[in-house]
Amino acid sequence: MATDKTRTDELSQQGFKPEQIVLTIIILLLLIGAFFDRPISQTIMNQGSIFGTIFQNYGLIFPSIVIFMASQVFFYRIQKIETNIFGKFSVMFLALVACIYETWQAVKIALFYTVSSLNNIKNKAPIGAANNDGGGKVTLPTWYIPTLFILTIILVAIGCALCYQWLATKDEIEMKHLTYVALAGIVAVFASDTLVNSMKAFWGRMRPYEMNETWSNFTSWLQINGVNGHKSFPSGHSQEGWVALVLPLFVSPQRPTKRRNTFIFAVAFGSLMALSRVRVGAHFLSDVTMGSFISILVIYVLARLLNEKLMGEFLT
């Protein structure tokens, strides 16, 4: 029986490269979106979707996880480098600040969406109506701030403990490799986020839930509307969901099975996030396709620069 690598080599020789397959899928989805965005959303959108609300509320965690892991890599890496004490403690301090801040941000977003959903239930509105573009103010309950502090402290402690188990026994060669991965992870987060947010403002596309009764204000993703406060294209949630694709790079290339499983998890999560955004009426098919593509492209380029494959060994 042929191994996975043998099958991959055979497919590559036949012209079926993973990059070509992904690009073909993206182009097909964008073409489908150009003609069928409106009927697709009209058919499947439901702001009362539990599935869509769960991913909307709690799916924006991977950029913070990637930066948390990257900061922990710097924290332990600097301890193995010969440098002055002030330099070491400065990097360690900044790394811990980054960990705390990113955890705080992730918890704050999740809690805010939770409060929004609870208010929707209280007001008998669809649970997934989140007013993403500032369509309404949410009154924060008294438990919000204490819960934010407590959850942040707990999650930082757990994260640091897990990273200690992961990094404490790494040798210098492994830590040097992880340092490059950590830098690439941070670049992936901020580069993809910057691209999406810039395009959002420039495109000015209305979201499905902003459509009027006749959908006469619908515009194709091919139409650039300029800055008008609407930010449907591309999807930020989808872009941030696909940031999970950085995680396989943190797994040693010498552990191909674990890296492949992490890759499969990242692809499944990113796909479900994209689907959830269409389901909850926050985005059109073309929005989530472009948001996904931006993260996939940025991470793929960075993986190539690191001379690695997301699913396994070093590139040859």
PDB file of C-alpha atoms in Angstrom:
ATOM      1  CA  MET A   1       0.000   0.000   0.000  1.00  0.00           C
ATOM      2  CA  ALA A   2       1.363   3.419  -0.957  1.00  0.00           C
ATOM      3  CA  THR A   3       2.224   5.862   1.822  1.00  0.00           C
ATOM      4  CA  ASP A   4       0.614   9.311   2.115  1.00  0.00           C
ATOM      5  CA  LYS A   5       3.795  10.873   0.740  1.00  0.00           C
ATOM      6  CA  THR A   6       3.790   8.488  -2.221  1.00  0.00           C
ATOM      7  CA  ARG A   7       0.167   9.358  -3.011  1.00  0.00           C
ATOM      8  CA  THR A   8       0.964  13.067  -2.764  1.00  0.00           C
ATOM      9  CA  ASP A   9       3.937  12.653  -5.106  1.00  0.00           C
ATOM     10  CA  GLU A  10       1.804  10.700  -7.573  1.00  0.00           C
ATOM     11  CA  LEU A  11      -0.891  13.411  -7.539  1.00  0.00           C
ATOM     12  CA  SER A  12       1.726  16.113  -8.022  1.00  0.00           C
ATOM     13  CA  GLN A  13       3.191  14.260 -11.002  1.00  0.00           C
ATOM     14  CA  GLN A  14      -0.310  14.108 -12.499  1.00  0.00           C
ATOM     15  CA  GLY A  15      -0.663  17.868 -12.078  1.00  0.00           C
ATOM     16  CA  PHE A  16      -2.926  17.844  -9.025  1.00  0.00           C
ATOM     17  CA  LYS A  17      -1.018  20.149  -6.681  1.00  0.00           C
ATOM     18  CA  PRO A  18      -2.755  21.225  -3.450  1.00  0.00           C
ATOM     19  CA  GLU A  19      -2.138  24.890  -4.275  1.00  0.00           C
ATOM     20  CA  GLN A  20      -3.884  24.524  -7.620  1.00  0.00           C
ATOM     21  CA  ILE A  21      -6.831  22.699  -6.071  1.00  0.00           C
ATOM     22  CA  VAL A  22      -7.313  25.378  -3.394  1.00  0.00           C
ATOM     23  CA  LEU A  23      -7.018  28.218  -5.914  1.00  0.00           C
ATOM     24  CA  THR A  24      -9.528  26.512  -8.206  1.00  0.00           C
ATOM     25  CA  ILE A  25     -12.012  26.126  -5.342  1.00  0.00           C
ATOM     26  CA  ILE A  26     -11.596  29.793  -4.364  1.00  0.00           C
ATOM     27  CA  ILE A  27     -12.144  31.009  -7.940  1.00  0.00           C
ATOM     28  CA  LEU A  28     -15.218  28.788  -8.359  1.00  0.00           C
ATOM     29  CA  LEU A  29     -16.738  30.026  -5.084  1.00  0.00           C
ATOM     30  CA  LEU A  30     -16.142  33.661  -6.044  1.00  0.00           C
ATOM     31  CA  LEU A  31     -17.762  33.046  -9.434  1.00  0.00           C
ATOM     32  CA  ILE A  32     -20.721  31.338  -7.759  1.00  0.00           C
ATOM     33  CA  GLY A  33     -20.951  34.273  -5.335  1.00  0.00           C
ATOM     34  CA  ALA A  34     -20.946  36.785  -8.190  1.00  0.00           C
ATOM     35  CA  PHE A  35     -24.134  35.239  -9.582  1.00  0.00           C
ATOM     36  CA  PHE A  36     -25.787  33.559  -6.593  1.00  0.00           C
ATOM     37  CA  ASP A  37     -24.812  35.466  -3.411  1.00  0.00           C
ATOM     38  CA  ARG A  38     -28.311  36.848  -3.064  1.00  0.00           C
ATOM     39  CA  PRO A  39     -30.382  33.634  -3.496  1.00  0.00           C
ATOM     40  CA  ILE A  40     -27.935  31.635  -1.350  1.00  0.00           C
ATOM     41  CA  SER A  41     -28.279  34.048   1.570  1.00  0.00           C
ATOM     42  CA  GLN A  42     -32.022  34.391   1.095  1.00  0.00           C
ATOM     43  CA  THR A  43     -32.283  30.606   1.308  1.00  0.00           C
ATOM     44  CA  ILE A  44     -30.054  29.735   4.248  1.00  0.00           C
ATOM     45  CA  MET A  45     -29.591  32.850   6.412  1.00  0.00           C
ATOM     46  CA  ASN A  46     -31.116  32.726   9.872  1.00  0.00           C
ATOM     47  CA  GLN A  47     -30.035  35.188  12.564  1.00  0.00           C
ATOM     48  CA  GLY A  48     -31.583  32.893  15.120  1.00  0.00           C
ATOM     49  CA  SER A  49     -29.099  30.115  14.233  1.00  0.00           C
ATOM     50  CA  ILE A  50     -27.384  28.616  17.308  1.00  0.00           C
ATOM     51  CA  PHE A  51     -24.602  27.266  15.093  1.00  0.00           C
ATOM     52  CA  GLY A  52     -23.955  30.688  13.587  1.00  0.00           C
ATOM     53  CA  THR A  53     -24.148  32.428  16.965  1.00  0.00           C
ATOM     54  CA  ILE A  54     -21.651  30.068  18.647  1.00  0.00           C
ATOM     55  CA  PHE A  55     -19.004  30.691  15.996  1.00  0.00           C
ATOM     56  CA  GLN A  56     -19.819  34.403  15.938  1.00  0.00           C
ATOM     57  CA  ASN A  57     -19.449  34.725  19.702  1.00  0.00           C
ATOM     58  CA  TYR A  58     -16.526  32.409  20.402  1.00  0.00           C
ATOM     59  CA  GLY A  59     -14.717  31.775  17.130  1.00  0.00           C
ATOM     60  CA  LEU A  60     -12.380  34.778  17.154  1.00  0.00           C
ATOM     61  CA  ILE A  61      -9.811  33.127  19.395  1.00  0.00           C
ATOM     62  CA  PHE A  62      -7.035  31.955  17.100  1.00  0.00           C
ATOM     63  CA  PRO A  63      -5.275  35.278  16.422  1.00  0.00           C
ATOM     64  CA  SER A  64      -4.927  35.671  20.202  1.00  0.00           C
ATOM     65  CA  ILE A  65      -3.823  32.039  20.590  1.00  0.00           C
ATOM     66  CA  VAL A  66      -1.166  32.440  17.891  1.00  0.00           C
ATOM     67  CA  ILE A  67       0.220  35.633  19.438  1.00  0.00           C
ATOM     68  CA  PHE A  68       0.074  34.049  22.919  1.00  0.00           C
ATOM     69  CA  MET A  69       2.101  31.053  21.700  1.00  0.00           C
ATOM     70  CA  ALA A  70       4.527  33.298  19.829  1.00  0.00           C
ATOM     71  CA  SER A  71       5.068  35.427  22.941  1.00  0.00           C
ATOM     72  CA  GLN A  72       5.741  32.337  25.030  1.00  0.00           C
ATOM     73  CA  VAL A  73       8.306  31.185  22.468  1.00  0.00           C
ATOM     74  CA  PHE A  74      10.105  34.526  22.843  1.00  0.00           C
ATOM     75  CA  PHE A  75       9.822  34.247  26.642  1.00  0.00           C
ATOM     76  CA  TYR A  76      11.660  30.910  26.726  1.00  0.00           C
ATOM     77  CA  ARG A  77      13.959  31.555  23.772  1.00  0.00           C
ATOM     78  CA  ILE A  78      15.505  34.671  25.323  1.00  0.00           C
ATOM     79  CA  GLN A  79      16.489  32.622  28.369  1.00  0.00           C
ATOM     80  CA  LYS A  80      18.714  30.435  26.192  1.00  0.00           C
ATOM     81  CA  ILE A  81      20.497  33.362  24.526  1.00  0.00           C
ATOM     82  CA  GLU A  82      23.642  34.945  25.944  1.00  0.00           C
ATOM     83  CA  THR A  83      22.709  38.575  26.509  1.00  0.00           C
ATOM     84  CA  ASN A  84      22.557  41.110  29.335  1.00  0.00           C
ATOM     85  CA  ILE A  85      20.070  40.744  32.166  1.00  0.00           C
ATOM     86  CA  PHE A  86      18.189  43.935  31.261  1.00  0.00           C
ATOM     87  CA  GLY A  87      17.613  42.687  27.706  1.00  0.00           C
ATOM     88  CA  LYS A  88      16.385  39.315  28.914  1.00  0.00           C
ATOM     89  CA  PHE A  89      13.952  40.697  31.445  1.00  0.00           C
ATOM     90  CA  SER A  90      12.695  43.317  29.004  1.00  0.00           C
ATOM     91  CA  VAL A  91      11.778  40.663  26.425  1.00  0.00           C
ATOM     92  CA  MET A  92      10.294  38.381  29.081  1.00  0.00           C
ATOM     93  CA  PHE A  93       8.224  41.246  30.506  1.00  0.00           C
ATOM     94  CA  LEU A  94       6.935  42.322  27.092  1.00  0.00           C
ATOM     95  CA  ALA A  95       6.121  38.713  26.209  1.00  0.00           C
ATOM     96  CA  LEU A  96       4.027  38.336  29.353  1.00  0.00           C
ATOM     97  CA  VAL A  97       2.282  41.651  28.673  1.00  0.00           C
ATOM     98  CA  ALA A  98       1.427  40.429  25.162  1.00  0.00           C
ATOM     99  CA  CYS A  99       0.032  37.180  26.569  1.00  0.00           C
ATOM    100  CA  ILE A 100      -2.148  39.004  29.084  1.00  0.00           C
ATOM    101  CA  TYR A 101      -3.320  41.592  26.564  1.00  0.00           C
ATOM    102  CA  GLU A 102      -4.248  39.059  23.875  1.00  0.00           C
ATOM    103  CA  THR A 103      -6.115  36.923  26.391  1.00  0.00           C
ATOM    104  CA  TRP A 104      -7.921  40.013  27.675  1.00  0.00           C
ATOM    105  CA  GLN A 105      -8.928  40.949  24.127  1.00  0.00           C
ATOM    106  CA  ALA A 106     -10.194  37.468  23.277  1.00  0.00           C
ATOM    107  CA  VAL A 107     -12.228  37.221  26.489  1.00  0.00           C
ATOM    108  CA  LYS A 108     -13.587  40.761  26.067  1.00  0.00           C
ATOM    109  CA  ILE A 109     -14.847  40.032  22.551  1.00  0.00           C
ATOM    110  CA  ALA A 110     -16.408  36.725  23.575  1.00  0.00           C
ATOM    111  CA  LEU A 111     -18.116  38.296  26.606  1.00  0.00           C
ATOM    112  CA  PHE A 112     -19.386  41.246  24.573  1.00  0.00           C
ATOM    113  CA  TYR A 113     -20.962  38.942  22.014  1.00  0.00           C
ATOM    114  CA  THR A 114     -22.409  36.860  24.866  1.00  0.00           C
ATOM    115  CA  VAL A 115     -24.012  39.954  26.407  1.00  0.00           C
ATOM    116  CA  SER A 116     -25.373  40.896  22.982  1.00  0.00           C
ATOM    117  CA  SER A 117     -26.924  37.437  22.588  1.00  0.00           C
ATOM    118  CA  LEU A 118     -28.425  37.540  26.090  1.00  0.00           C
ATOM    119  CA  ASN A 119     -29.932  40.956  25.352  1.00  0.00           C
ATOM    120  CA  ASN A 120     -31.382  39.583  22.129  1.00  0.00           C
ATOM    121  CA  ILE A 121     -33.021  36.737  24.043  1.00  0.00           C
ATOM    122  CA  LYS A 122     -34.355  39.196  26.614  1.00  0.00           C
ATOM    123  CA  ASN A 123     -35.756  41.460  23.901  1.00  0.00           C
ATOM    124  CA  LYS A 124     -37.088  38.496  21.883  1.00  0.00           C
ATOM    125  CA  ALA A 125     -34.811  39.329  18.955  1.00  0.00           C
ATOM    126  CA  PRO A 126     -32.827  36.776  16.908  1.00  0.00           C
ATOM    127  CA  ILE A 127     -29.981  35.528  19.090  1.00  0.00           C
ATOM    128  CA  GLY A 128     -27.360  36.063  16.393  1.00  0.00           C
ATOM    129  CA  ALA A 129     -28.236  39.716  15.653  1.00  0.00           C
ATOM    130  CA  ALA A 130     -24.930  41.250  16.722  1.00  0.00           C
ATOM    131  CA  ASN A 131     -24.979  44.686  15.047  1.00  0.00           C
ATOM    132  CA  ASN A 132     -21.421  44.131  13.799  1.00  0.00           C
ATOM    133  CA  ASP A 133     -21.073  47.549  12.195  1.00  0.00           C
ATOM    134  CA  GLY A 134     -22.270  49.536  15.186  1.00  0.00           C
ATOM    135  CA  GLY A 135     -25.979  49.276  14.572  1.00  0.00           C
ATOM    136  CA  GLY A 136     -26.830  49.505  18.262  1.00  0.00           C
ATOM    137  CA  LYS A 137     -25.364  49.904  21.753  1.00  0.00           C
ATOM    138  CA  VAL A 138     -25.143  47.067  24.254  1.00  0.00           C
ATOM    139  CA  THR A 139     -25.579  47.854  27.956  1.00  0.00           C
ATOM    140  CA  LEU A 140     -22.981  45.913  29.902  1.00  0.00           C
ATOM    141  CA  PRO A 141     -24.202  44.121  33.061  1.00  0.00           C
ATOM    142  CA  THR A 142     -22.467  44.512  36.424  1.00  0.00           C
ATOM    143  CA  TRP A 143     -20.899  41.045  36.148  1.00  0.00           C
ATOM    144  CA  TYR A 144     -19.100  41.914  32.899  1.00  0.00           C
ATOM    145  CA  ILE A 145     -15.908  43.528  34.276  1.00  0.00           C
ATOM    146  CA  PRO A 146     -15.340  41.078  37.185  1.00  0.00           C
ATOM    147  CA  THR A 147     -15.904  38.145  34.840  1.00  0.00           C
ATOM    148  CA  LEU A 148     -13.495  39.652  32.311  1.00  0.00           C
ATOM    149  CA  PHE A 149     -10.757  39.952  34.951  1.00  0.00           C
ATOM    150  CA  ILE A 150     -11.306  36.495  36.438  1.00  0.00           C
ATOM    151  CA  LEU A 151     -11.456  34.652  33.116  1.00  0.00           C
ATOM    152  CA  THR A 152      -8.374  36.492  31.846  1.00  0.00           C
ATOM    153  CA  ILE A 153      -6.338  35.523  34.912  1.00  0.00           C
ATOM    154  CA  ILE A 154      -7.454  31.888  34.749  1.00  0.00           C
ATOM    155  CA  LEU A 155      -6.814  31.537  31.019  1.00  0.00           C
ATOM    156  CA  VAL A 156      -3.391  33.222  31.206  1.00  0.00           C
ATOM    157  CA  ALA A 157      -2.381  30.834  33.995  1.00  0.00           C
ATOM    158  CA  ILE A 158      -3.591  27.797  32.045  1.00  0.00           C
ATOM    159  CA  GLY A 159      -1.963  29.012  28.829  1.00  0.00           C
ATOM    160  CA  CYS A 160       1.374  29.663  30.492  1.00  0.00           C
ATOM    161  CA  ALA A 161       1.316  26.228  32.162  1.00  0.00           C
ATOM    162  CA  LEU A 162       0.571  24.482  28.860  1.00  0.00           C
ATOM    163  CA  CYS A 163       3.293  26.444  27.052  1.00  0.00           C
ATOM    164  CA  TYR A 164       5.770  25.568  29.803  1.00  0.00           C
ATOM    165  CA  GLN A 165       5.094  21.864  29.259  1.00  0.00           C
ATOM    166  CA  TRP A 166       5.498  22.409  25.524  1.00  0.00           C
ATOM    167  CA  LEU A 167       8.662  24.556  25.526  1.00  0.00           C
ATOM    168  CA  ALA A 168      10.656  23.843  28.686  1.00  0.00           C
ATOM    169  CA  THR A 169      12.378  20.752  27.254  1.00  0.00           C
ATOM    170  CA  LYS A 170      13.069  22.120  23.762  1.00  0.00           C
ATOM    171  CA  ASP A 171      16.723  22.318  22.755  1.00  0.00           C
ATOM    172  CA  GLU A 172      18.406  25.277  21.075  1.00  0.00           C
ATOM    173  CA  ILE A 173      17.778  24.044  17.529  1.00  0.00           C
ATOM    174  CA  GLU A 174      14.067  23.562  18.180  1.00  0.00           C
ATOM    175  CA  MET A 175      13.739  26.933  19.894  1.00  0.00           C
ATOM    176  CA  LYS A 176      15.502  28.683  17.025  1.00  0.00           C
ATOM    177  CA  HIS A 177      13.058  27.091  14.577  1.00  0.00           C
ATOM    178  CA  LEU A 178      10.078  28.045  16.744  1.00  0.00           C
ATOM    179  CA  THR A 179      11.320  31.638  16.925  1.00  0.00           C
ATOM    180  CA  TYR A 180      10.983  31.939  13.141  1.00  0.00           C
ATOM    181  CA  VAL A 181       7.547  30.310  13.327  1.00  0.00           C
ATOM    182  CA  ALA A 182       6.508  32.740  16.076  1.00  0.00           C
ATOM    183  CA  LEU A 183       7.568  35.727  13.969  1.00  0.00           C
ATOM    184  CA  ALA A 184       5.702  34.305  10.972  1.00  0.00           C
ATOM    185  CA  GLY A 185       2.600  33.767  13.119  1.00  0.00           C
ATOM    186  CA  ILE A 186       2.562  37.379  14.273  1.00  0.00           C
ATOM    187  CA  VAL A 187       3.028  38.591  10.684  1.00  0.00           C
ATOM    188  CA  ALA A 188       0.177  36.320   9.539  1.00  0.00           C
ATOM    189  CA  VAL A 189      -2.210  37.733  12.137  1.00  0.00           C
ATOM    190  CA  PHE A 190      -1.520  41.395  11.468  1.00  0.00           C
ATOM    191  CA  ALA A 191      -1.016  41.162   7.691  1.00  0.00           C
ATOM    192  CA  SER A 192      -4.264  39.295   7.046  1.00  0.00           C
ATOM    193  CA  ASP A 193      -6.170  41.515   9.485  1.00  0.00           C
ATOM    194  CA  THR A 194      -4.842  44.690   7.843  1.00  0.00           C
ATOM    195  CA  LEU A 195      -5.721  43.479   4.346  1.00  0.00           C
ATOM    196  CA  VAL A 196      -9.261  42.513   5.315  1.00  0.00           C
ATOM    197  CA  ASN A 197     -10.014  45.689   7.254  1.00  0.00           C
ATOM    198  CA  SER A 198      -8.667  47.871   4.443  1.00  0.00           C
ATOM    199  CA  MET A 199     -10.793  46.070   1.873  1.00  0.00           C
ATOM    200  CA  LYS A 200     -13.869  46.184   4.127  1.00  0.00           C
ATOM    201  CA  ALA A 201     -13.797  49.971   4.329  1.00  0.00           C
ATOM    202  CA  PHE A 202     -12.991  50.377   0.634  1.00  0.00           C
ATOM    203  CA  TRP A 203     -15.665  47.991  -0.675  1.00  0.00           C
ATOM    204  CA  GLY A 204     -18.499  49.391   1.477  1.00  0.00           C
ATOM    205  CA  ARG A 205     -20.780  46.392   0.923  1.00  0.00           C
ATOM    206  CA  MET A 206     -23.956  45.913   2.968  1.00  0.00           C
ATOM    207  CA  ARG A 207     -24.426  42.714   4.943  1.00  0.00           C
ATOM    208  CA  PRO A 208     -27.309  40.307   4.293  1.00  0.00           C
ATOM    209  CA  TYR A 209     -29.077  41.372   7.495  1.00  0.00           C
ATOM    210  CA  GLU A 210     -28.922  44.993   6.304  1.00  0.00           C
ATOM    211  CA  MET A 211     -30.972  44.246   3.199  1.00  0.00           C
ATOM    212  CA  ASN A 212     -34.391  45.888   2.841  1.00  0.00           C
ATOM    213  CA  GLU A 213     -37.533  43.846   2.158  1.00  0.00           C
ATOM    214  CA  THR A 214     -37.013  43.785  -1.592  1.00  0.00           C
ATOM    215  CA  TRP A 215     -33.207  43.432  -1.381  1.00  0.00           C
ATOM    216  CA  SER A 216     -32.923  46.377  -3.766  1.00  0.00           C
ATOM    217  CA  ASN A 217     -29.838  47.600  -1.854  1.00  0.00           C
ATOM    218  CA  PHE A 218     -27.938  44.372  -2.635  1.00  0.00           C
ATOM    219  CA  THR A 219     -24.636  44.802  -4.489  1.00  0.00           C
ATOM    220  CA  SER A 220     -22.333  42.207  -6.016  1.00  0.00           C
ATOM    221  CA  TRP A 221     -18.864  41.733  -4.559  1.00  0.00           C
ATOM    222  CA  LEU A 222     -17.576  42.937  -7.927  1.00  0.00           C
ATOM    223  CA  GLN A 223     -18.963  46.405  -7.188  1.00  0.00           C
ATOM    224  CA  ILE A 224     -16.757  48.719  -5.121  1.00  0.00           C
ATOM    225  CA  ASN A 225     -18.931  51.214  -3.229  1.00  0.00           C
ATOM    226  CA  GLY A 226     -16.295  53.240  -1.383  1.00  0.00           C
ATOM    227  CA  VAL A 227     -16.222  54.166   2.290  1.00  0.00           C
ATOM    228  CA  ASN A 228     -19.815  54.296   3.544  1.00  0.00           C
ATOM    229  CA  GLY A 229     -19.738  52.540   6.935  1.00  0.00           C
ATOM    230  CA  HIS A 230     -20.764  49.133   5.587  1.00  0.00           C
ATOM    231  CA  LYS A 231     -18.169  46.351   5.897  1.00  0.00           C
ATOM    232  CA  SER A 232     -19.454  43.041   4.585  1.00  0.00           C
ATOM    233  CA  PHE A 233     -16.702  42.241   2.059  1.00  0.00           C
ATOM    234  CA  PRO A 234     -14.457  40.445   2.967  1.00  0.00           C
ATOM    235  CA  SER A 235     -15.425  38.546   6.127  1.00  0.00           C
ATOM    236  CA  GLY A 236     -13.258  39.325   9.154  1.00  0.00           C
ATOM    237  CA  HIS A 237     -14.576  36.367  11.148  1.00  0.00           C
ATOM    238  CA  SER A 238     -13.616  34.014   8.314  1.00  0.00           C
ATOM    239  CA  GLN A 239     -10.173  35.566   8.025  1.00  0.00           C
ATOM    240  CA  GLU A 240      -9.572  35.187  11.765  1.00  0.00           C
ATOM    241  CA  GLY A 241     -10.996  31.662  11.795  1.00  0.00           C
ATOM    242  CA  TRP A 242      -8.498  30.579   9.137  1.00  0.00           C
ATOM    243  CA  VAL A 243      -5.619  32.004  11.221  1.00  0.00           C
ATOM    244  CA  ALA A 244      -5.820  28.594  12.920  1.00  0.00           C
ATOM    245  CA  LEU A 245      -3.844  27.422   9.890  1.00  0.00           C
ATOM    246  CA  VAL A 246      -0.716  28.836  11.599  1.00  0.00           C
ATOM    247  CA  LEU A 247      -0.963  26.211  14.352  1.00  0.00           C
ATOM    248  CA  PRO A 248       0.500  23.296  12.322  1.00  0.00           C
ATOM    249  CA  LEU A 249       3.720  25.297  11.943  1.00  0.00           C
ATOM    250  CA  PHE A 250       4.197  25.223  15.717  1.00  0.00           C
ATOM    251  CA  VAL A 251       4.245  21.406  15.551  1.00  0.00           C
ATOM    252  CA  SER A 252       7.659  19.893  14.880  1.00  0.00           C
ATOM    253  CA  PRO A 253       8.175  18.721  11.280  1.00  0.00           C
ATOM    254  CA  GLN A 254       9.511  15.518  12.848  1.00  0.00           C
ATOM    255  CA  ARG A 255       5.964  14.798  14.040  1.00  0.00           C
ATOM    256  CA  PRO A 256       4.132  14.706  10.687  1.00  0.00           C
ATOM    257  CA  THR A 257       1.048  12.875  11.986  1.00  0.00           C
ATOM    258  CA  LYS A 258       0.410  15.456  14.709  1.00  0.00           C
ATOM    259  CA  ARG A 259       1.044  18.290  12.272  1.00  0.00           C
ATOM    260  CA  ARG A 260      -1.327  16.762   9.726  1.00  0.00           C
ATOM    261  CA  ASN A 261      -4.050  16.321  12.355  1.00  0.00           C
ATOM    262  CA  THR A 262      -3.590  19.934  13.458  1.00  0.00           C
ATOM    263  CA  PHE A 263      -3.843  21.000   9.829  1.00  0.00           C
ATOM    264  CA  ILE A 264      -7.081  19.045   9.382  1.00  0.00           C
ATOM    265  CA  PHE A 265      -8.516  20.666  12.526  1.00  0.00           C
ATOM    266  CA  ALA A 266      -7.580  24.144  11.249  1.00  0.00           C
ATOM    267  CA  VAL A 267      -9.189  23.522   7.859  1.00  0.00           C
ATOM    268  CA  ALA A 268     -12.352  22.160   9.487  1.00  0.00           C
ATOM    269  CA  PHE A 269     -12.579  25.129  11.867  1.00  0.00           C
ATOM    270  CA  GLY A 270     -11.988  27.701   9.139  1.00  0.00           C
ATOM    271  CA  SER A 271     -14.594  26.082   6.896  1.00  0.00           C
ATOM    272  CA  LEU A 272     -17.203  25.933   9.671  1.00  0.00           C
ATOM    273  CA  MET A 273     -16.522  29.548  10.603  1.00  0.00           C
ATOM    274  CA  ALA A 274     -17.074  30.643   7.003  1.00  0.00           C
ATOM    275  CA  LEU A 275     -20.285  28.620   6.728  1.00  0.00           C
ATOM    276  CA  SER A 276     -21.552  30.001  10.051  1.00  0.00           C
ATOM    277  CA  ARG A 277     -21.187  33.577   8.829  1.00  0.00           C
ATOM    278  CA  VAL A 278     -23.414  32.917   5.823  1.00  0.00           C
ATOM    279  CA  ARG A 279     -25.886  31.025   8.002  1.00  0.00           C
ATOM    280  CA  VAL A 280     -26.238  33.813  10.578  1.00  0.00           C
ATOM    281  CA  GLY A 281     -26.734  36.426   7.860  1.00  0.00           C
ATOM    282  CA  ALA A 282     -23.593  38.407   8.607  1.00  0.00           C
ATOM    283  CA  HIS A 283     -21.928  37.748   5.242  1.00  0.00           C
ATOM    284  CA  PHE A 284     -22.449  36.521   1.714  1.00  0.00           C
ATOM    285  CA  LEU A 285     -20.685  33.505   0.207  1.00  0.00           C
ATOM    286  CA  SER A 286     -18.204  35.716  -1.647  1.00  0.00           C
ATOM    287  CA  ASP A 287     -17.411  37.629   1.572  1.00  0.00           C
ATOM    288  CA  VAL A 288     -16.371  34.514   3.470  1.00  0.00           C
ATOM    289  CA  THR A 289     -14.530  33.118   0.457  1.00  0.00           C
ATOM    290  CA  MET A 290     -12.346  36.208   0.111  1.00  0.00           C
ATOM    291  CA  GLY A 291     -11.779  36.482   3.877  1.00  0.00           C
ATOM    292  CA  SER A 292     -10.706  32.838   3.971  1.00  0.00           C
ATOM    293  CA  PHE A 293      -8.491  33.209   0.909  1.00  0.00           C
ATOM    294  CA  ILE A 294      -6.583  36.152   2.380  1.00  0.00           C
ATOM    295  CA  SER A 295      -5.552  34.204   5.490  1.00  0.00           C
ATOM    296  CA  ILE A 296      -4.801  31.045   3.507  1.00  0.00           C
ATOM    297  CA  LEU A 297      -2.628  32.974   1.046  1.00  0.00           C
ATOM    298  CA  VAL A 298      -0.692  34.896   3.707  1.00  0.00           C
ATOM    299  CA  ILE A 299      -0.021  31.769   5.774  1.00  0.00           C
ATOM    300  CA  TYR A 300       0.934  29.733   2.698  1.00  0.00           C
ATOM    301  CA  VAL A 301       3.464  32.376   1.629  1.00  0.00           C
ATOM    302  CA  LEU A 302       4.962  32.500   5.130  1.00  0.00           C
ATOM    303  CA  ALA A 303       5.181  28.691   5.269  1.00  0.00           C
ATOM    304  CA  ARG A 304       7.052  28.730   1.950  1.00  0.00           C
ATOM    305  CA  LEU A 305       9.442  31.356   3.336  1.00  0.00           C
ATOM    306  CA  LEU A 306      10.056  29.066   6.308  1.00  0.00           C
ATOM    307  CA  ASN A 307      10.684  26.225   3.831  1.00  0.00           C
ATOM    308  CA  GLU A 308       7.956  24.087   5.396  1.00  0.00           C
ATOM    309  CA  LYS A 309       4.782  22.273   4.488  1.00  0.00           C
ATOM    310  CA  LEU A 310       1.727  22.869   6.657  1.00  0.00           C
ATOM    311  CA  MET A 311       0.965  19.150   6.668  1.00  0.00           C
ATOM    312  CA  GLY A 312       4.363  17.627   7.255  1.00  0.00           C
ATOM    313  CA  GLU A 313       8.062  17.659   6.630  1.00  0.00           C
ATOM    314  CA  PHE A 314      10.360  20.405   5.436  1.00  0.00           C
ATOM    315  CA  LEU A 315      10.138  21.283   1.765  1.00  0.00           C
ATOM    316  CA  THR A 316      12.831  19.829  -0.436  1.00  0.00           C
TER     317      THR A 316
END
